[in-house]
Tab-separated table of C-alpha atoms and ligand atoms in Angstrom:
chain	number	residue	atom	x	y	z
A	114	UNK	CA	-18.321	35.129	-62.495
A	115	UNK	CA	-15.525	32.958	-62.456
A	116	UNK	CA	-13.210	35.676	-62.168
A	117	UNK	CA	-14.905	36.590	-58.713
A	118	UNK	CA	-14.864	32.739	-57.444
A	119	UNK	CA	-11.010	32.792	-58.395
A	120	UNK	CA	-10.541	35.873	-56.398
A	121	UNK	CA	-12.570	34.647	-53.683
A	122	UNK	CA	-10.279	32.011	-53.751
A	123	UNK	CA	-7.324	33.421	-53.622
A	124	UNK	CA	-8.496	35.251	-50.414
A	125	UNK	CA	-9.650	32.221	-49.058
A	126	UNK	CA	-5.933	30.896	-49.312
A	127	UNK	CA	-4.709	34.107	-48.213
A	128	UNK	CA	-6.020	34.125	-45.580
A	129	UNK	CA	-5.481	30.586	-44.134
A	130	UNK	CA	-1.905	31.075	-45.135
A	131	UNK	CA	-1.822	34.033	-43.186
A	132	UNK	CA	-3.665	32.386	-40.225
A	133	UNK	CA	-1.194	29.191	-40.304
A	134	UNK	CA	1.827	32.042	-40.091
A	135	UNK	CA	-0.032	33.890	-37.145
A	136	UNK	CA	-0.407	30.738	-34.974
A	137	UNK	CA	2.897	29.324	-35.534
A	138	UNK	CA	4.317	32.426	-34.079
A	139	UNK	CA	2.292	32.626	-31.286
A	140	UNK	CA	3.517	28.837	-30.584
A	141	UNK	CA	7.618	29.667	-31.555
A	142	UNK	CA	7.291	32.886	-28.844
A	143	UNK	CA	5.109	30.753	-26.037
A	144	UNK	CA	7.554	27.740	-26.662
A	145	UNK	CA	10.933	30.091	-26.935
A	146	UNK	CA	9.491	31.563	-23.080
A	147	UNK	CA	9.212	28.149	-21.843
A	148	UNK	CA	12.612	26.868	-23.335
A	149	UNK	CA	14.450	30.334	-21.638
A	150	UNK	CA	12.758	29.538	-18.174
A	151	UNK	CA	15.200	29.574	-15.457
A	152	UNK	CA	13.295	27.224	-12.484
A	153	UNK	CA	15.133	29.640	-9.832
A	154	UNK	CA	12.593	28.267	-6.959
A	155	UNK	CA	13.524	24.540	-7.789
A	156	UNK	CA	16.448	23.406	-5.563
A	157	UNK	CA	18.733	19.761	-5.513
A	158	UNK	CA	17.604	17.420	-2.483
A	159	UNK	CA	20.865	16.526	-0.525
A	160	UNK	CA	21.918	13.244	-1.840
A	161	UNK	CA	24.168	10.717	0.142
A	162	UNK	CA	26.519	8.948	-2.274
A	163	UNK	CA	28.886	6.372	-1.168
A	164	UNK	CA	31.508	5.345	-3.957
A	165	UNK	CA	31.923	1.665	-3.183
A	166	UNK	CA	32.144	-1.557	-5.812
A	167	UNK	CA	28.413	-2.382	-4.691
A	168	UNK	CA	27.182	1.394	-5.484
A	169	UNK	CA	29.426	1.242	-8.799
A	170	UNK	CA	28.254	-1.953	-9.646
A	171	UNK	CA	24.212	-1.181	-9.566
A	172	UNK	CA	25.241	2.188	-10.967
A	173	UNK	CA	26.756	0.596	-14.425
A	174	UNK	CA	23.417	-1.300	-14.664
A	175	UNK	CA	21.243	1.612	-14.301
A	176	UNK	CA	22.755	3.507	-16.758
A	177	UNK	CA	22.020	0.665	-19.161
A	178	UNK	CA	18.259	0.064	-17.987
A	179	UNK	CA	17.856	3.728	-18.090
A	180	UNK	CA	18.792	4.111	-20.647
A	181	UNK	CA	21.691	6.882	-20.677
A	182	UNK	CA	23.707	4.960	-22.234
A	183	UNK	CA	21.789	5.456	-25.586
A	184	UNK	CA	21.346	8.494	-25.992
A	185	UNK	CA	24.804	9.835	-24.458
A	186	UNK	CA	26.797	7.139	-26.404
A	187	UNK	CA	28.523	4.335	-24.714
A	188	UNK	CA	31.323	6.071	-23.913
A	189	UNK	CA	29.468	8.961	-22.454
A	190	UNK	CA	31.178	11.581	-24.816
A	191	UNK	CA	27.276	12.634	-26.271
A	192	UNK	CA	26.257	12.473	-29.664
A	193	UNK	CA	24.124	13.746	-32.433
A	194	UNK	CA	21.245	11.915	-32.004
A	195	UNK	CA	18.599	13.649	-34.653
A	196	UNK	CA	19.175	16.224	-36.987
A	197	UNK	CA	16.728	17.329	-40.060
A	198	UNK	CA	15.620	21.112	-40.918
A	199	UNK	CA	12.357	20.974	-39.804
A	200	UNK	CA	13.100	18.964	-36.482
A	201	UNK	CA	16.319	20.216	-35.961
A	202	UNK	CA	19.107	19.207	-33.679
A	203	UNK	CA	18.558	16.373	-30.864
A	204	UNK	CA	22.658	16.296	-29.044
A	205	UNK	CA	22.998	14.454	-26.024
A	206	UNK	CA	25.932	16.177	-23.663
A	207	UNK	CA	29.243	14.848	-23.549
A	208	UNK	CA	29.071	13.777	-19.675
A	209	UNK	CA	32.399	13.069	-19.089
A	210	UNK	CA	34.988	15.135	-17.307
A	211	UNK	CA	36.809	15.323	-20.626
A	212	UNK	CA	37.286	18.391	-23.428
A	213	UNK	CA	33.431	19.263	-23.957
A	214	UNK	CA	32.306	17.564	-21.051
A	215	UNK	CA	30.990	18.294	-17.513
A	216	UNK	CA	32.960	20.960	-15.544
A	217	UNK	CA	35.518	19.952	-13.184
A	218	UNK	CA	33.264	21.240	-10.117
A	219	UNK	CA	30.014	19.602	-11.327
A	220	UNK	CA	28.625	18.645	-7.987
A	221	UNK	CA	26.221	15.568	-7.025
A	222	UNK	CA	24.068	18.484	-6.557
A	223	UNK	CA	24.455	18.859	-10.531
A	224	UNK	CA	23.594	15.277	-10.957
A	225	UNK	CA	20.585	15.313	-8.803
A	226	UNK	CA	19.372	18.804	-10.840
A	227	UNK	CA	20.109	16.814	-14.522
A	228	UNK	CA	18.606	13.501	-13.390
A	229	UNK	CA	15.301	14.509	-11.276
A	230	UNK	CA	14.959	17.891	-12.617
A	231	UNK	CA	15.985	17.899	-15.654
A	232	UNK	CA	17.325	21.197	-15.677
A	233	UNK	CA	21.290	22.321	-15.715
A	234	UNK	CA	23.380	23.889	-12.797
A	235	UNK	CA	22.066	27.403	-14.359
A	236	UNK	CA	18.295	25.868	-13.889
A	237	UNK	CA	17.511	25.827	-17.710
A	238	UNK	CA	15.436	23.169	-18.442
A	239	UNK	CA	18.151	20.679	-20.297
A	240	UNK	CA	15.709	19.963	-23.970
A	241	UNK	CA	14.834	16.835	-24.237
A	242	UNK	CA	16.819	14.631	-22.136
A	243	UNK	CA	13.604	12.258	-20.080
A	244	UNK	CA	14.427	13.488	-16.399
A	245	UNK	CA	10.423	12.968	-16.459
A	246	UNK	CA	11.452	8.973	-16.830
A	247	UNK	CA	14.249	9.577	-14.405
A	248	UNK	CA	12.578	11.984	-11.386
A	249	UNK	CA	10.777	8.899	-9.460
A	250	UNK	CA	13.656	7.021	-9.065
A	251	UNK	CA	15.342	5.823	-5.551
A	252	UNK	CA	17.941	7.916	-3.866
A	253	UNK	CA	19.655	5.010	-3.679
A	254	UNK	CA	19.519	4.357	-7.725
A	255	UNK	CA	20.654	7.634	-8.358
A	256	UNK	CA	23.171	8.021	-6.113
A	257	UNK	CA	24.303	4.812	-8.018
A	258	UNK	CA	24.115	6.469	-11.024
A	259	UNK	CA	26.542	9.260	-9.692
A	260	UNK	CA	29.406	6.957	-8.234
A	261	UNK	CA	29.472	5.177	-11.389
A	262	UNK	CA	29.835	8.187	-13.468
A	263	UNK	CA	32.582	9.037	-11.358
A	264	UNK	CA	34.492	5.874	-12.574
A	265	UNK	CA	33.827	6.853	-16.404
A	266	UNK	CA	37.236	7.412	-18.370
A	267	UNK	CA	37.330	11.380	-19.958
A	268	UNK	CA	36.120	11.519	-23.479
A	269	UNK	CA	37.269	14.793	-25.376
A	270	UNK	CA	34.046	15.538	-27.548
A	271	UNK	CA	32.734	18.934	-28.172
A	272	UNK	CA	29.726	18.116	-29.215
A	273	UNK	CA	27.057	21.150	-31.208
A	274	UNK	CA	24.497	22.258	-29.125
A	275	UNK	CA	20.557	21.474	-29.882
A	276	UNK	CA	18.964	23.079	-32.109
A	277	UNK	CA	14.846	23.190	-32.003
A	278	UNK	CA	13.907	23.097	-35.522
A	279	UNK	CA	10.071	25.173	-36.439
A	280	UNK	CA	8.442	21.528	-36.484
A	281	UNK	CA	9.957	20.597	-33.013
A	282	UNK	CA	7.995	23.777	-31.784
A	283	UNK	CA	5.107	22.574	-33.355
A	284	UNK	CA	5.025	18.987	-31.829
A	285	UNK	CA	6.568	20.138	-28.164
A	286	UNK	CA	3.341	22.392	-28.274
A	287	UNK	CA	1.371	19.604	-28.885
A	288	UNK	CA	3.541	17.258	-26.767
A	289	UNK	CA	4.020	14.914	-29.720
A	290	UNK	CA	7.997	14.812	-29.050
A	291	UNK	CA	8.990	15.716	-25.592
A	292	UNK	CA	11.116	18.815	-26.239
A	293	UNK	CA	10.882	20.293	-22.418
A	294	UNK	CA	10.673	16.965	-20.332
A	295	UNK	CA	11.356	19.206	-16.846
A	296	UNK	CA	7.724	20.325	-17.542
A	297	UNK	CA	6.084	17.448	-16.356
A	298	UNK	CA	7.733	17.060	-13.147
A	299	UNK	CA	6.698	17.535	-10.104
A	300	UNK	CA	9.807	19.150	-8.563
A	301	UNK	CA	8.517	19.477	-5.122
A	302	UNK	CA	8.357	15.608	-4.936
A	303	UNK	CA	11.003	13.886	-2.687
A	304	UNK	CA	13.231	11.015	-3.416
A	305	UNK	CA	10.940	8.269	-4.764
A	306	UNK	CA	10.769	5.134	-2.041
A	307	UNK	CA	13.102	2.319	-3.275
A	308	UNK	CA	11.259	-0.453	-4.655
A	309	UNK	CA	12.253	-4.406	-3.841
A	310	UNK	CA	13.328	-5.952	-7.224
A	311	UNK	CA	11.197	-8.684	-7.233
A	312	UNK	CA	9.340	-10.339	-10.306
A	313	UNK	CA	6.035	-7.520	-9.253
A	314	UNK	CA	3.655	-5.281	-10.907
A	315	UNK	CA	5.158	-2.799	-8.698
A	316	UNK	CA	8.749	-3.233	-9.333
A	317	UNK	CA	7.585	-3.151	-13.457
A	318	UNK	CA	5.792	-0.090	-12.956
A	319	UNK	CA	9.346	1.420	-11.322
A	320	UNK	CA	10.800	0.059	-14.445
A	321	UNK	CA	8.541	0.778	-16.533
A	322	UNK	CA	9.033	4.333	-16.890
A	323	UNK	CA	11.592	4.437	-20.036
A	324	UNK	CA	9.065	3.001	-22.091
A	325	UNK	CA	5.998	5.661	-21.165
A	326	UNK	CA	7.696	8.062	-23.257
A	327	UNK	CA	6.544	6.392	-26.370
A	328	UNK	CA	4.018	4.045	-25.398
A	329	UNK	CA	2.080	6.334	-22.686
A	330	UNK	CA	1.572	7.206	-19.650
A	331	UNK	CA	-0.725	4.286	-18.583
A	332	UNK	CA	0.949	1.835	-21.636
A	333	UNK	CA	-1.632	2.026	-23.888
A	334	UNK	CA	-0.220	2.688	-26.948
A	335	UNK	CA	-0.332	6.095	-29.103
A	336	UNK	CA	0.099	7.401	-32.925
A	337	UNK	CA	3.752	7.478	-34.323
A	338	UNK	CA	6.037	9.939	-32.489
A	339	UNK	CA	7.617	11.394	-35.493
A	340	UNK	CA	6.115	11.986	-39.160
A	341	UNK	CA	6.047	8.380	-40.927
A	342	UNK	CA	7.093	6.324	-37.699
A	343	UNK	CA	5.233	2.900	-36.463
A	344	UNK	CA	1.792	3.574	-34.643
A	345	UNK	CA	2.902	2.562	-31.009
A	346	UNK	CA	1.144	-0.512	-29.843
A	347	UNK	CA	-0.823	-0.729	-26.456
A	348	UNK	CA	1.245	-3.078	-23.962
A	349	UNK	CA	-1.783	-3.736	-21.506
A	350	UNK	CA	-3.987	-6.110	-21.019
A	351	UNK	CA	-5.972	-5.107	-23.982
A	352	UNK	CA	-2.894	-5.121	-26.374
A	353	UNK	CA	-1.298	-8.233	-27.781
A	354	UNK	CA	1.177	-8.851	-25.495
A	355	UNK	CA	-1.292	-8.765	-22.420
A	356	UNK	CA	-2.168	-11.657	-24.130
A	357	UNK	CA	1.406	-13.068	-24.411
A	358	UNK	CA	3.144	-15.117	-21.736
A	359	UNK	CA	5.924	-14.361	-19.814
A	360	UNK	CA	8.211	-16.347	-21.905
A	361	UNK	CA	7.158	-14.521	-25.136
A	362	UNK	CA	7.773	-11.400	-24.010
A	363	UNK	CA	10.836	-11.708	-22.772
A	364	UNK	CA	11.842	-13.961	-26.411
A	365	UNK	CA	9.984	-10.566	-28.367
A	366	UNK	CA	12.458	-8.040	-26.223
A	367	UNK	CA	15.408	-10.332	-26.401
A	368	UNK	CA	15.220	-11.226	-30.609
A	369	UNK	CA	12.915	-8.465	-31.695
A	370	UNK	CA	10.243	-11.075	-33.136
A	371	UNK	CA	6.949	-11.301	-32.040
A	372	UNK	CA	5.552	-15.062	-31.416
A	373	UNK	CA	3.918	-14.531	-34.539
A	374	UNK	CA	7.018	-14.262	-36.397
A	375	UNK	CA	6.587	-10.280	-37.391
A	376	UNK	CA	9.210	-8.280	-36.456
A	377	UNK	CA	9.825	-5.206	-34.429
A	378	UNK	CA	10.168	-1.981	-36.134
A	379	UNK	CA	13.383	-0.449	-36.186
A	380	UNK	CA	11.656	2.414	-34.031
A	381	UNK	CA	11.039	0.353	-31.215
A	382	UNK	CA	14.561	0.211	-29.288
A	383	UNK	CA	13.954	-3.289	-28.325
A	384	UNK	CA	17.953	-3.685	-27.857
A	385	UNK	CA	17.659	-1.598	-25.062
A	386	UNK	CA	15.924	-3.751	-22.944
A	387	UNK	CA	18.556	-7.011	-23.272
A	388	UNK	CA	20.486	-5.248	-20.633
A	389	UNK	CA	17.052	-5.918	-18.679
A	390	UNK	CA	17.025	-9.649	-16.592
A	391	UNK	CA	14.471	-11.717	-16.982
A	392	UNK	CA	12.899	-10.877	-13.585
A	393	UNK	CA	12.691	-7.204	-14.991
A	394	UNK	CA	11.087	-8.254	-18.113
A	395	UNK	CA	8.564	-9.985	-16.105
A	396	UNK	CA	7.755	-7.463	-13.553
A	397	UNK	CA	7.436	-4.858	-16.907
A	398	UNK	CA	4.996	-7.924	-18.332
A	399	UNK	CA	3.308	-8.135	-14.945
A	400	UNK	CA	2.853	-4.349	-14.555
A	401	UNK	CA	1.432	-3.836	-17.989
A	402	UNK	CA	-0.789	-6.645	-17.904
A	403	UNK	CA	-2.408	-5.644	-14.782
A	404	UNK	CA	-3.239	-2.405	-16.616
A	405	UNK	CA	-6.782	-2.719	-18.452
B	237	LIG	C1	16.473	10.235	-24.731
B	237	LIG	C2	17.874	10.591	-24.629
B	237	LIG	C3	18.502	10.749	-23.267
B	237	LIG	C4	18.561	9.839	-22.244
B	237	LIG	C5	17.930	8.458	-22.176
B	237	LIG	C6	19.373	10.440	-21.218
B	237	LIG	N1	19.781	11.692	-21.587
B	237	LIG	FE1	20.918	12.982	-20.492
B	237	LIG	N2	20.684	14.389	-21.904
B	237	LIG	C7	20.045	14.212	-23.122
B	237	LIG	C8	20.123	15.436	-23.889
B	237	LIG	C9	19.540	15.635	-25.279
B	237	LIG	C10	20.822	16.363	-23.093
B	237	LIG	C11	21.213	17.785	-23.477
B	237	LIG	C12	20.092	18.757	-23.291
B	237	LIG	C13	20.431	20.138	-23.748
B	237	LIG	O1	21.517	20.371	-24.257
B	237	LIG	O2	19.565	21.019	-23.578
B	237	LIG	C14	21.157	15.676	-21.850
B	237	LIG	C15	21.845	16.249	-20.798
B	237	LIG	C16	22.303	15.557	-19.677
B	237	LIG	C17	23.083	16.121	-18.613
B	237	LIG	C18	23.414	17.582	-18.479
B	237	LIG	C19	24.846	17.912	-18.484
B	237	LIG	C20	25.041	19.367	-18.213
B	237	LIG	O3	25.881	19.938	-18.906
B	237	LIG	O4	24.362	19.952	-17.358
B	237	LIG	C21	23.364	15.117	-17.723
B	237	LIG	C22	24.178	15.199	-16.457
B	237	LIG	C23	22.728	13.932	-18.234
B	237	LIG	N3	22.076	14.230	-19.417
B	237	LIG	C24	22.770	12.703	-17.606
B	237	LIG	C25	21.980	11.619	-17.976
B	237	LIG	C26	21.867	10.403	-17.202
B	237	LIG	C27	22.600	10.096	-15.932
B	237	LIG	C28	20.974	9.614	-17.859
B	237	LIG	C29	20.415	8.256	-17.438
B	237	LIG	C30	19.838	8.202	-16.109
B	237	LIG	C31	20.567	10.323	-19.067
B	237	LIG	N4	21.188	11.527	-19.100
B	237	LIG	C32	19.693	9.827	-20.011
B	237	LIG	C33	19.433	13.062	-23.578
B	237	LIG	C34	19.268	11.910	-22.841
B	238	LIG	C1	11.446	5.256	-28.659
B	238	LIG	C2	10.117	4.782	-28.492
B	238	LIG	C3	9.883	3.478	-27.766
B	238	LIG	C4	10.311	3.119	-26.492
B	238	LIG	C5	11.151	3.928	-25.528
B	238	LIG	C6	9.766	1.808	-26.233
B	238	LIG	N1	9.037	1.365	-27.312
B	238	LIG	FE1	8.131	-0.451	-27.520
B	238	LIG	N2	7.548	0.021	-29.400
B	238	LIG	C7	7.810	1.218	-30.031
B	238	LIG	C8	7.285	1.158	-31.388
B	238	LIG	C9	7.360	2.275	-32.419
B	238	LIG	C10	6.699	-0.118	-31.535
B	238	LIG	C11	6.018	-0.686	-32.766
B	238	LIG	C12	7.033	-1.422	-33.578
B	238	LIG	C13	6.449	-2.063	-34.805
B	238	LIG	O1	5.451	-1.566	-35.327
B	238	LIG	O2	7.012	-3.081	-35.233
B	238	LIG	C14	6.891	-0.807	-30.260
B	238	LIG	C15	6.482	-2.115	-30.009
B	238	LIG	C16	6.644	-2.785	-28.821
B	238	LIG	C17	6.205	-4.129	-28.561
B	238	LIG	C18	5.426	-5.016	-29.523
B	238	LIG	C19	3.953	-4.900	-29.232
B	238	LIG	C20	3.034	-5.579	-30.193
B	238	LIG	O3	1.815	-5.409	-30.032
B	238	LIG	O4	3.498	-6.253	-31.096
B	238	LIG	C21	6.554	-4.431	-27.267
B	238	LIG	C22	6.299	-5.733	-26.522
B	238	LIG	C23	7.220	-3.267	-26.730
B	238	LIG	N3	7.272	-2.283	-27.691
B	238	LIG	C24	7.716	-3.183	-25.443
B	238	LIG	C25	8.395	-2.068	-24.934
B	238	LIG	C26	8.914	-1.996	-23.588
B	238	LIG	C27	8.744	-3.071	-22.522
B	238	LIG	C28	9.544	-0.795	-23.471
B	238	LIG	C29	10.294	-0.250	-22.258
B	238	LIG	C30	11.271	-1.109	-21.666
B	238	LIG	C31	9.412	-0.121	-24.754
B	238	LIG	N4	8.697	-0.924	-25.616
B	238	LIG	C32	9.949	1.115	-25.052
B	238	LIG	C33	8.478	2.301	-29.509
B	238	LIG	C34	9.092	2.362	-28.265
């Protein structure tokens, strides 16, 4: 008798052992096909970019509210951002014009397929860098973006390329970690309107877009993004700081302490946001709170 209930057993594990192994290859072939799509029918608006100090100027603050700056490295020359065995590799690009950088005759046309597509000159989807956060922006903003890359000393960096580890298929499947950001754009979309900085819920939503990644679409907060990370808070109205004011908000973002004294996991990148003004903060606050 108990010879047969171990054997059962051992069946019984068998098996689900052997299940496990079937599905994670039908996910590592389905996401391998999606990571090798070339997006032939998706072609770069025209963009006009004039390289003046005002362009330049807005540019160099975009690339700090957007973020670039944080994942490519301050000095542009990309970086190993992630790296475990099971994850694998996260490497931002070296986007200078230095050794391991962009190619001399990267075009704005480049720019505009990297930024709003998401996808490199070839029209492989570029693994997770957010173009998703990126593709609603202005022309304006990212012709900004463009002329101040142009200004960017050469960094000589030959940076490893990424490397999708057999969790990172798992999660992209499951859109835990955004592995192939290009797939949820809409590439047939024009240039977004420009929107009037003003202290708005409609500016804030505009901003707002480098924080969906982690805390949602509509703000409202999700599980942890990686194995053992914080639980992501909702930032709505129905979270704590749709209860905050304006003022502790901006204090949370600026010092990483809540107003009741806790403070901010290292997981939330609250030090990107001090390149944000106050009147950004507020429209962000503003946006978020007028989500229920
Ligand atoms: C969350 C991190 C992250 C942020 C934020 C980010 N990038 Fe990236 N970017 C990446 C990664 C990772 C790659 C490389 C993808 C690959 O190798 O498949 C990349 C690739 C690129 C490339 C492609 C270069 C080439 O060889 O085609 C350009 C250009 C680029 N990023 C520009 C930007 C700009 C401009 C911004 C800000 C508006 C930005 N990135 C923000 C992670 C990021
Ligand atoms: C890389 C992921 C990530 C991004 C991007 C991100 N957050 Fe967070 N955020 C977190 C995590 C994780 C926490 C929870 C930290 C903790 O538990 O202490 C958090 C917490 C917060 C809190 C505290 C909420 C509370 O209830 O205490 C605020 C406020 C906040 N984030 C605002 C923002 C804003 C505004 C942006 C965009 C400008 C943003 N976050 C972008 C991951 C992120």
């Amino acid at each position: 008798m108990l010879k047969k209930i171990f054997k059962i057993t051992g069946i019984v594990i068998a098996g689900i052992i052997a299940l496990a192994g079937i599905a994670y290859l039908v996910i590592y072939i389905n996401m391998s096909m999606r990571i090798a799509t070339a997006y032939d029918h998706v072609n770069a608006e025209p963009i006009h970019v004039t390289y003046d100090s005002a362009s330049i100027a807005l540019g160099a603050r975009l690339v700090s509210t957007r973020v670039c700056n944080e994942c490519h490295g301050s000095d542009f020359g990309g970086r190993i951002m992630f790296e475990d065995g099971m994850i694998g590799r996260i490497v931002s690009r070296n986007i200078t014009h230095g050794k391991g950088g962009l190619p001399d005759d990267f075009t704005e046309s480049d720019w505009v397929m990297a930024i709003k597509h998401g996808l490199d000159r070839n029209k492989q989807p570029l693994l997770y860098m957010p173009a998703n956060e990126f593709a609603e922006m202005s022309e304006g903003d990212i012709a900004a973006i463009i002329a101040y890359m142009s200004t960017i000393p050469n960094v000589d960096r030959e940076n490893p390329s990424v490397k999708v580890g057999p969790l990172a298929y798992v999660l992209g499947m499951f859109d835990v970690i955004p592995v192939i950001p290009t797939e949820k754009i809409d590439h047939t979309k024009s240039f977004a309107q420009a929107v009037t900085p003003a202290a708005t819920p409609e500016y804030g939503k505009y901003l707002a877009v480098v924080c969906t990644n982690c805390h949602g679409p509509q703000l409202k907060g999700r599980g942890p993004m990686i194995p053992g990370g914080s639980p992501i808070p909702d930032l709505t109205a129905t979270g704590n700081p749709g209860k905050w004011s304006h003022g502790d908000f901006i204090k949370t973002l600026r010092t990483g302490i809540r107003p009741n004294g806790a403070k901010l996991a290292d997981d939330m990148p609250w030090k990107m946001t001090l390149s944000f003004s106050e009147q950004e903060l507020t429209a962000i606050h503003l946006y978020a709170q007028s989500l229920k």
